[in-house]
């Protein structure tokens, strides 16, 4: 019996630690900085920290940033530049993964400019 | 007595002017989109963009852009995707259309939107006319 309880607890703990989390930028945020690297990838910095960031995007220097890739991030970059230029409010979501820069900035999934 | 009559006349003129101004103002507001028939999409005339929704195209997203305008889009003869009209990433005119959408979002300029029915019955952007 004790062994069964241990197994159930262990399985629950496994799911609890591997549960999916993705960053959320509130819908009333503003873009304060756009970083573009020489290889085309970059980051969008918001004026608010990311809510529920993924486990991989915990670097304190990038707690308000999402990354975009050189290949699939051009539309996101254009939106970010437009939002930065106009001061429009934006919202955004992360993917829950950190593939563009490795394990310190979460990847941009989608965003809304109002 | 004559003074009261003049006051009433002035009040009547003021009310009439106000009603006329409100009529002009309401005619300048965005109109709702209209249907071109079931399965044929439709048109939104003189609308402004309220939301530009951009997907990155990374794993789990498809890179599409979705838009909403300030007129009601439900009359369109196609299905809205989560309340949005889709600009598919695979569209041959994606770059030009997206650039135009950024321009109208930045300037808040009114534009005409022609929508057709795409895959899955969803409304997709056919073209924009900027004023």
mmCIF file of C-alpha atoms in Angstrom:
data_model
loop_
_atom_site.group_PDB
_atom_site.id
_atom_site.type_symbol
_atom_site.label_atom_id
_atom_site.label_comp_id
_atom_site.label_asym_id
_atom_site.label_seq_id
_atom_site.Cartn_x
_atom_site.Cartn_y
_atom_site.Cartn_z
ATOM 1 C CA UNK A 1 0.000 0.000 0.000
ATOM 2 C CA UNK A 2 2.742 2.420 0.983
ATOM 3 C CA UNK A 3 4.566 1.505 -2.185
ATOM 4 C CA UNK A 4 1.489 2.351 -4.301
ATOM 5 C CA UNK A 5 1.171 5.737 -2.615
ATOM 6 C CA UNK A 6 4.849 6.392 -3.304
ATOM 7 C CA UNK A 7 4.446 5.524 -6.989
ATOM 8 C CA UNK A 8 1.376 7.742 -7.368
ATOM 9 C CA UNK A 9 3.178 10.592 -5.598
ATOM 10 C CA UNK A 10 6.241 10.128 -7.763
ATOM 11 C CA UNK A 11 4.161 10.194 -10.959
ATOM 12 C CA UNK A 12 2.321 13.327 -9.793
ATOM 13 C CA UNK A 13 5.596 15.029 -8.957
ATOM 14 C CA UNK A 14 6.970 14.153 -12.381
ATOM 15 C CA UNK A 15 3.975 15.740 -14.120
ATOM 16 C CA UNK A 16 4.051 18.732 -11.812
ATOM 17 C CA UNK A 17 7.668 19.489 -12.632
ATOM 18 C CA UNK A 18 7.282 18.941 -16.380
ATOM 19 C CA UNK A 19 3.974 20.801 -16.803
ATOM 20 C CA UNK A 20 3.886 23.200 -19.751
ATOM 21 C CA UNK A 21 4.388 26.891 -18.994
ATOM 22 C CA UNK A 22 4.614 29.677 -21.513
ATOM 23 C CA UNK A 23 5.219 33.370 -21.042
ATOM 24 C CA UNK A 24 2.329 35.804 -21.273
ATOM 25 C CA UNK A 25 2.750 39.515 -21.875
ATOM 26 C CA UNK A 26 -0.362 41.430 -20.766
ATOM 27 C CA UNK A 27 -2.486 43.010 -23.477
ATOM 28 C CA UNK A 28 -1.653 46.557 -22.347
ATOM 29 C CA UNK A 29 2.117 46.279 -22.626
ATOM 30 C CA UNK A 30 4.436 48.431 -24.741
ATOM 31 C CA UNK A 31 7.535 47.534 -26.699
ATOM 32 C CA UNK A 32 10.459 49.398 -25.147
ATOM 33 C CA UNK A 33 13.379 47.872 -27.006
ATOM 34 C CA UNK A 34 14.026 45.736 -30.074
ATOM 35 C CA UNK A 35 17.303 43.861 -30.413
ATOM 36 C CA UNK A 36 18.422 42.590 -33.804
ATOM 37 C CA UNK A 37 21.568 40.486 -34.108
ATOM 38 C CA UNK A 38 23.830 40.280 -37.130
ATOM 39 C CA UNK A 39 22.502 36.810 -37.947
ATOM 40 C CA UNK A 40 18.897 38.111 -38.129
ATOM 41 C CA UNK A 41 17.506 36.736 -34.905
ATOM 42 C CA UNK A 42 16.530 39.104 -32.130
ATOM 43 C CA UNK A 43 14.510 39.949 -29.060
ATOM 44 C CA UNK A 44 11.486 42.092 -28.254
ATOM 45 C CA UNK A 45 11.595 43.751 -24.837
ATOM 46 C CA UNK A 46 8.340 44.779 -23.165
ATOM 47 C CA UNK A 47 7.707 47.293 -20.395
ATOM 48 C CA UNK A 48 6.357 44.542 -18.179
ATOM 49 C CA UNK A 49 7.874 41.269 -17.019
ATOM 50 C CA UNK A 50 6.585 38.082 -18.581
ATOM 51 C CA UNK A 51 3.867 36.323 -16.655
ATOM 52 C CA UNK A 52 4.341 32.566 -16.162
ATOM 53 C CA UNK A 53 7.679 32.336 -18.001
ATOM 54 C CA UNK A 54 8.890 28.895 -18.961
ATOM 55 C CA UNK A 55 11.528 27.159 -16.890
ATOM 56 C CA UNK A 56 14.092 27.858 -19.618
ATOM 57 C CA UNK A 57 13.463 31.619 -19.785
ATOM 58 C CA UNK A 58 14.488 32.582 -16.287
ATOM 59 C CA UNK A 59 17.564 34.729 -16.976
ATOM 60 C CA UNK A 60 17.088 37.932 -14.993
ATOM 61 C CA UNK A 61 18.381 40.070 -17.868
ATOM 62 C CA UNK A 62 15.638 38.846 -20.186
ATOM 63 C CA UNK A 63 12.605 38.496 -17.921
ATOM 64 C CA UNK A 64 10.704 40.976 -20.086
ATOM 65 C CA UNK A 65 11.893 39.678 -23.468
ATOM 66 C CA UNK A 66 10.812 37.178 -26.107
ATOM 67 C CA UNK A 67 13.070 35.963 -28.914
ATOM 68 C CA UNK A 68 12.334 35.670 -32.611
ATOM 69 C CA UNK A 69 14.254 33.721 -35.212
ATOM 70 C CA UNK A 70 15.839 35.014 -38.396
ATOM 71 C CA UNK A 71 13.819 32.651 -40.535
ATOM 72 C CA UNK A 72 10.314 32.836 -39.075
ATOM 73 C CA UNK A 73 10.420 36.037 -37.051
ATOM 74 C CA UNK A 74 10.312 38.728 -39.716
ATOM 75 C CA UNK A 75 6.594 39.447 -39.277
ATOM 76 C CA UNK A 76 7.064 39.617 -35.504
ATOM 77 C CA UNK A 77 10.002 41.998 -35.949
ATOM 78 C CA UNK A 78 7.938 44.237 -38.234
ATOM 79 C CA UNK A 79 5.111 44.315 -35.710
ATOM 80 C CA UNK A 80 7.498 45.095 -32.863
ATOM 81 C CA UNK A 81 9.128 47.956 -34.771
ATOM 82 C CA UNK A 82 5.734 49.385 -35.662
ATOM 83 C CA UNK A 83 4.541 49.108 -32.060
ATOM 84 C CA UNK A 84 7.759 50.714 -30.807
ATOM 85 C CA UNK A 85 7.437 53.560 -33.310
ATOM 86 C CA UNK A 86 3.793 54.302 -32.562
ATOM 87 C CA UNK A 87 3.615 53.413 -28.883
ATOM 88 C CA UNK A 88 0.726 51.044 -29.579
ATOM 89 C CA UNK A 89 -0.282 48.607 -26.865
ATOM 90 C CA UNK A 90 0.609 44.987 -27.466
ATOM 91 C CA UNK A 91 0.136 41.579 -25.948
ATOM 92 C CA UNK A 92 2.232 38.498 -26.627
ATOM 93 C CA UNK A 93 2.714 34.853 -25.788
ATOM 94 C CA UNK A 94 5.781 32.674 -25.660
ATOM 95 C CA UNK A 95 6.094 29.145 -26.939
ATOM 96 C CA UNK A 96 7.320 27.677 -23.659
ATOM 97 C CA UNK A 97 10.609 26.772 -25.352
ATOM 98 C CA UNK A 98 13.926 28.587 -25.720
ATOM 99 C CA UNK A 99 15.192 27.426 -29.098
ATOM 100 C CA UNK A 100 16.382 30.685 -30.657
ATOM 101 C CA UNK A 101 18.989 31.722 -28.076
ATOM 102 C CA UNK A 102 19.231 28.600 -26.002
ATOM 103 C CA UNK A 103 18.197 28.311 -22.427
ATOM 104 C CA UNK A 104 17.756 31.891 -21.330
ATOM 105 C CA UNK A 105 15.167 33.660 -23.519
ATOM 106 C CA UNK A 106 11.781 32.215 -24.348
ATOM 107 C CA UNK A 107 10.701 32.166 -28.006
ATOM 108 C CA UNK A 108 7.957 34.460 -29.340
ATOM 109 C CA UNK A 109 4.844 32.491 -30.373
ATOM 110 C CA UNK A 110 2.392 35.211 -31.315
ATOM 111 C CA UNK A 111 1.498 38.783 -30.479
ATOM 112 C CA UNK A 112 -1.288 41.286 -30.912
ATOM 113 C CA UNK A 113 -0.921 44.981 -31.670
ATOM 114 C CA UNK A 114 -3.899 47.211 -30.934
ATOM 115 C CA UNK B 1 -43.591 86.693 -24.514
ATOM 116 C CA UNK B 2 -41.626 87.558 -27.643
ATOM 117 C CA UNK B 3 -38.423 86.929 -25.664
ATOM 118 C CA UNK B 4 -39.627 83.433 -24.662
ATOM 119 C CA UNK B 5 -40.546 82.696 -28.270
ATOM 120 C CA UNK B 6 -37.079 83.711 -29.402
ATOM 121 C CA UNK B 7 -35.564 81.519 -26.678
ATOM 122 C CA UNK B 8 -37.645 78.549 -27.847
ATOM 123 C CA UNK B 9 -36.641 79.216 -31.440
ATOM 124 C CA UNK B 10 -32.980 79.380 -30.463
ATOM 125 C CA UNK B 11 -33.323 76.177 -28.427
ATOM 126 C CA UNK B 12 -35.033 74.484 -31.370
ATOM 127 C CA UNK B 13 -32.271 75.595 -33.728
ATOM 128 C CA UNK B 14 -29.633 74.364 -31.284
ATOM 129 C CA UNK B 15 -31.326 70.966 -30.947
ATOM 130 C CA UNK B 16 -31.694 70.725 -34.714
ATOM 131 C CA UNK B 17 -28.026 71.565 -35.179
ATOM 132 C CA UNK B 18 -27.055 68.962 -32.580
ATOM 133 C CA UNK B 19 -29.169 66.281 -34.263
ATOM 134 C CA UNK B 20 -27.648 67.161 -37.651
ATOM 135 C CA UNK B 21 -24.135 67.029 -36.184
ATOM 136 C CA UNK B 22 -24.839 63.650 -34.602
ATOM 137 C CA UNK B 23 -26.186 62.357 -37.918
ATOM 138 C CA UNK B 24 -23.049 63.491 -39.740
ATOM 139 C CA UNK B 25 -20.854 61.996 -37.012
ATOM 140 C CA UNK B 26 -22.640 58.671 -37.091
ATOM 141 C CA UNK B 27 -22.391 58.502 -40.883
ATOM 142 C CA UNK B 28 -18.607 58.892 -40.503
ATOM 143 C CA UNK B 29 -18.425 55.870 -38.182
ATOM 144 C CA UNK B 30 -17.283 52.529 -39.545
ATOM 145 C CA UNK B 31 -19.962 50.516 -41.236
ATOM 146 C CA UNK B 32 -20.363 46.814 -40.687
ATOM 147 C CA UNK B 33 -18.991 44.368 -43.214
ATOM 148 C CA UNK B 34 -21.356 43.004 -45.833
ATOM 149 C CA UNK B 35 -21.663 39.556 -47.339
ATOM 150 C CA UNK B 36 -21.029 38.712 -50.983
ATOM 151 C CA UNK B 37 -23.142 35.588 -50.508
ATOM 152 C CA UNK B 38 -22.713 32.391 -48.542
ATOM 153 C CA UNK B 39 -19.222 31.041 -49.140
ATOM 154 C CA UNK B 40 -18.178 34.120 -51.085
ATOM 155 C CA UNK B 41 -16.782 36.307 -48.308
ATOM 156 C CA UNK B 42 -17.627 39.975 -48.503
ATOM 157 C CA UNK B 43 -16.437 43.523 -48.060
ATOM 158 C CA UNK B 44 -15.698 45.937 -45.226
ATOM 159 C CA UNK B 45 -15.725 49.577 -46.342
ATOM 160 C CA UNK B 46 -14.081 52.489 -44.549
ATOM 161 C CA UNK B 47 -12.962 50.433 -41.567
ATOM 162 C CA UNK B 48 -9.882 50.814 -39.396
ATOM 163 C CA UNK B 49 -7.737 48.051 -37.991
ATOM 164 C CA UNK B 50 -8.304 47.327 -34.304
ATOM 165 C CA UNK B 51 -6.080 44.291 -33.817
ATOM 166 C CA UNK B 52 -3.152 42.890 -35.746
ATOM 167 C CA UNK B 53 -2.383 39.384 -34.489
ATOM 168 C CA UNK B 54 0.945 37.978 -35.651
ATOM 169 C CA UNK B 55 2.148 34.395 -35.312
ATOM 170 C CA UNK B 56 5.860 33.781 -35.444
ATOM 171 C CA UNK B 57 5.859 30.578 -37.422
ATOM 172 C CA UNK B 58 7.963 28.684 -34.887
ATOM 173 C CA UNK B 59 6.947 25.184 -33.906
ATOM 174 C CA UNK B 60 3.299 25.111 -32.896
ATOM 175 C CA UNK B 61 2.321 28.221 -34.839
ATOM 176 C CA UNK B 62 1.860 28.679 -38.563
ATOM 177 C CA UNK B 63 3.085 32.211 -39.253
ATOM 178 C CA UNK B 64 -0.324 33.502 -40.252
ATOM 179 C CA UNK B 65 -1.496 37.028 -39.492
ATOM 180 C CA UNK B 66 -5.013 37.651 -38.228
ATOM 181 C CA UNK B 67 -6.880 40.945 -38.217
ATOM 182 C CA UNK B 68 -9.957 42.557 -36.700
ATOM 183 C CA UNK B 69 -11.572 45.817 -37.793
ATOM 184 C CA UNK B 70 -13.888 48.284 -36.094
ATOM 185 C CA UNK B 71 -16.969 47.225 -38.083
ATOM 186 C CA UNK B 72 -18.878 44.034 -37.275
ATOM 187 C CA UNK B 73 -17.384 41.198 -39.339
ATOM 188 C CA UNK B 74 -20.027 38.579 -38.599
ATOM 189 C CA UNK B 75 -22.101 39.416 -41.727
ATOM 190 C CA UNK B 76 -19.244 38.188 -43.972
ATOM 191 C CA UNK B 77 -20.123 35.117 -46.024
ATOM 192 C CA UNK B 78 -17.381 32.952 -44.479
ATOM 193 C CA UNK B 79 -16.268 31.804 -41.025
ATOM 194 C CA UNK B 80 -14.165 34.002 -38.761
ATOM 195 C CA UNK B 81 -11.264 32.267 -37.060
ATOM 196 C CA UNK B 82 -11.591 33.157 -33.396
ATOM 197 C CA UNK B 83 -13.211 36.436 -34.448
ATOM 198 C CA UNK B 84 -10.451 37.260 -36.940
ATOM 199 C CA UNK B 85 -9.945 37.334 -40.703
ATOM 200 C CA UNK B 86 -6.812 35.420 -41.740
ATOM 201 C CA UNK B 87 -3.893 36.497 -43.901
ATOM 202 C CA UNK B 88 -2.258 33.122 -44.620
ATOM 203 C CA UNK B 89 1.539 33.029 -44.493
ATOM 204 C CA UNK B 90 1.452 30.946 -47.654
ATOM 205 C CA UNK B 91 -0.379 33.636 -49.631
ATOM 206 C CA UNK B 92 1.650 34.892 -52.582
ATOM 207 C CA UNK B 93 0.780 38.460 -51.626
ATOM 208 C CA UNK B 94 1.615 38.032 -47.930
ATOM 209 C CA UNK B 95 4.511 40.487 -47.774
ATOM 210 C CA UNK B 96 2.759 43.323 -49.584
ATOM 211 C CA UNK B 97 -0.512 42.825 -47.729
ATOM 212 C CA UNK B 98 1.209 42.614 -44.347
ATOM 213 C CA UNK B 99 3.145 45.800 -45.111
ATOM 214 C CA UNK B 100 -0.140 47.515 -45.975
ATOM 215 C CA UNK B 101 -1.705 46.280 -42.745
ATOM 216 C CA UNK B 102 1.215 47.682 -40.745
ATOM 217 C CA UNK B 103 0.760 50.994 -42.560
ATOM 218 C CA UNK B 104 -2.961 51.252 -41.775
ATOM 219 C CA UNK B 105 -2.340 50.148 -38.182
ATOM 220 C CA UNK B 106 0.310 52.819 -37.774
ATOM 221 C CA UNK B 107 -1.679 55.628 -39.347
ATOM 222 C CA UNK B 108 -5.146 54.484 -38.239
ATOM 223 C CA UNK B 109 -6.233 55.313 -41.784
ATOM 224 C CA UNK B 110 -9.535 53.855 -43.031
ATOM 225 C CA UNK B 111 -9.368 51.204 -45.716
ATOM 226 C CA UNK B 112 -11.584 48.843 -47.658
ATOM 227 C CA UNK B 113 -11.115 45.129 -47.094
ATOM 228 C CA UNK B 114 -12.163 42.409 -49.526
ATOM 229 C CA UNK B 115 -12.495 39.001 -47.956
ATOM 230 C CA UNK B 116 -12.976 35.615 -49.635
ATOM 231 C CA UNK B 117 -13.557 32.162 -48.272
ATOM 232 C CA UNK B 118 -10.418 30.067 -47.866
ATOM 233 C CA UNK B 119 -9.519 26.618 -46.582
ATOM 234 C CA UNK B 120 -11.893 25.271 -43.975
ATOM 235 C CA UNK B 121 -14.450 27.920 -44.819
ATOM 236 C CA UNK B 122 -12.433 30.589 -43.022
ATOM 237 C CA UNK B 123 -12.405 34.223 -44.117
ATOM 238 C CA UNK B 124 -9.095 35.212 -45.711
ATOM 239 C CA UNK B 125 -7.857 38.582 -46.925
ATOM 240 C CA UNK B 126 -8.125 39.001 -50.701
ATOM 241 C CA UNK B 127 -6.921 42.596 -50.909
ATOM 242 C CA UNK B 128 -6.974 46.006 -49.239
ATOM 243 C CA UNK B 129 -7.710 49.430 -50.648
ATOM 244 C CA UNK B 130 -6.060 52.255 -48.718
ATOM 245 C CA UNK B 131 -7.557 55.735 -48.830
#
